[in-house]
């Protein structure tokens, strides 16, 4: 007993195919202007149809997908992947090696200067 949907809300579809973790995150992305359907900014209630091209800026990555099937409920990842064709550019390469900050054994507690250098090494900004 499957009922074929012809249209579904944009936030619901983004959540159903696992592009966002929660439906509220999908709705927030739509309200922020990070989601476009066929080149037009989408509201959370915008209708998604088969053949639509959805461009979304999610998790610091550009996702471009084409809707193949309409889905209204969240399903497993393998099943969700059948509902769209991913045209997204490959994700940027991640640095595998994390910066290492080593202190000599027995050097004692780090000074303020050492802590600031460590913060800069980790990519945190100076609090001044």
PDB file of N, CA and C in Angstrom, residues 1 4 18 25 31 35 53 60 66 76 80 85 91 96 109 118:
ATOM      1  N   UNK A   1       0.835  -1.175   0.000  1.00  0.00           N
ATOM      2  CA  UNK A   1       0.000   0.000   0.000  1.00  0.00           C
ATOM      3  C   UNK A   1       0.886   1.247   0.000  1.00  0.00           C
ATOM      4  N   UNK A   4       1.599   7.280  -4.085  1.00  0.00           N
ATOM      5  CA  UNK A   4       2.558   8.083  -4.832  1.00  0.00           C
ATOM      6  C   UNK A   4       2.258   9.560  -4.618  1.00  0.00           C
ATOM      7  N   UNK A  18      17.958  12.880   3.639  1.00  0.00           N
ATOM      8  CA  UNK A  18      19.120  12.951   4.521  1.00  0.00           C
ATOM      9  C   UNK A  18      20.174  13.976   4.102  1.00  0.00           C
ATOM     10  N   UNK A  25      16.323  22.035  10.737  1.00  0.00           N
ATOM     11  CA  UNK A  25      17.559  22.520  10.115  1.00  0.00           C
ATOM     12  C   UNK A  25      17.327  22.791   8.629  1.00  0.00           C
ATOM     13  N   UNK A  31      14.877  29.267   5.027  1.00  0.00           N
ATOM     14  CA  UNK A  31      14.592  30.648   5.460  1.00  0.00           C
ATOM     15  C   UNK A  31      15.816  31.545   5.319  1.00  0.00           C
ATOM     16  N   UNK A  35      18.878  27.614   0.113  1.00  0.00           N
ATOM     17  CA  UNK A  35      18.287  26.581  -0.735  1.00  0.00           C
ATOM     18  C   UNK A  35      17.602  27.244  -1.922  1.00  0.00           C
ATOM     19  N   UNK A  53      15.685  20.819  -9.823  1.00  0.00           N
ATOM     20  CA  UNK A  53      17.106  20.883  -9.478  1.00  0.00           C
ATOM     21  C   UNK A  53      17.228  21.722  -8.207  1.00  0.00           C
ATOM     22  N   UNK A  60      28.827  23.918   5.067  1.00  0.00           N
ATOM     23  CA  UNK A  60      29.963  24.518   4.368  1.00  0.00           C
ATOM     24  C   UNK A  60      30.281  23.788   3.059  1.00  0.00           C
ATOM     25  N   UNK A  66      19.306  16.547  -8.215  1.00  0.00           N
ATOM     26  CA  UNK A  66      18.147  16.512  -9.090  1.00  0.00           C
ATOM     27  C   UNK A  66      17.157  15.514  -8.503  1.00  0.00           C
ATOM     28  N   UNK A  76      16.056   4.920   5.248  1.00  0.00           N
ATOM     29  CA  UNK A  76      17.472   4.605   5.366  1.00  0.00           C
ATOM     30  C   UNK A  76      18.292   5.290   4.280  1.00  0.00           C
ATOM     31  N   UNK A  80      17.283   6.330   0.523  1.00  0.00           N
ATOM     32  CA  UNK A  80      17.187   7.769   0.266  1.00  0.00           C
ATOM     33  C   UNK A  80      18.029   8.165  -0.946  1.00  0.00           C
ATOM     34  N   UNK A  85      19.646  12.440  -7.821  1.00  0.00           N
ATOM     35  CA  UNK A  85      20.917  12.293  -8.524  1.00  0.00           C
ATOM     36  C   UNK A  85      21.800  13.438  -8.058  1.00  0.00           C
ATOM     37  N   UNK A  91      33.772  17.199  -2.454  1.00  0.00           N
ATOM     38  CA  UNK A  91      34.105  18.002  -1.274  1.00  0.00           C
ATOM     39  C   UNK A  91      35.576  18.367  -1.274  1.00  0.00           C
ATOM     40  N   UNK A  96      44.736  15.918   6.680  1.00  0.00           N
ATOM     41  CA  UNK A  96      44.704  14.711   7.493  1.00  0.00           C
ATOM     42  C   UNK A  96      45.530  14.896   8.760  1.00  0.00           C
ATOM     43  N   UNK A 109      54.044  24.060  33.794  1.00  0.00           N
ATOM     44  CA  UNK A 109      52.759  24.529  33.291  1.00  0.00           C
ATOM     45  C   UNK A 109      52.968  25.553  32.176  1.00  0.00           C
ATOM     46  N   UNK A 118      49.537  28.315  21.259  1.00  0.00           N
ATOM     47  CA  UNK A 118      48.774  27.097  21.035  1.00  0.00           C
ATOM     48  C   UNK A 118      47.412  27.424  20.414  1.00  0.00           C
TER      49      UNK A 118
END
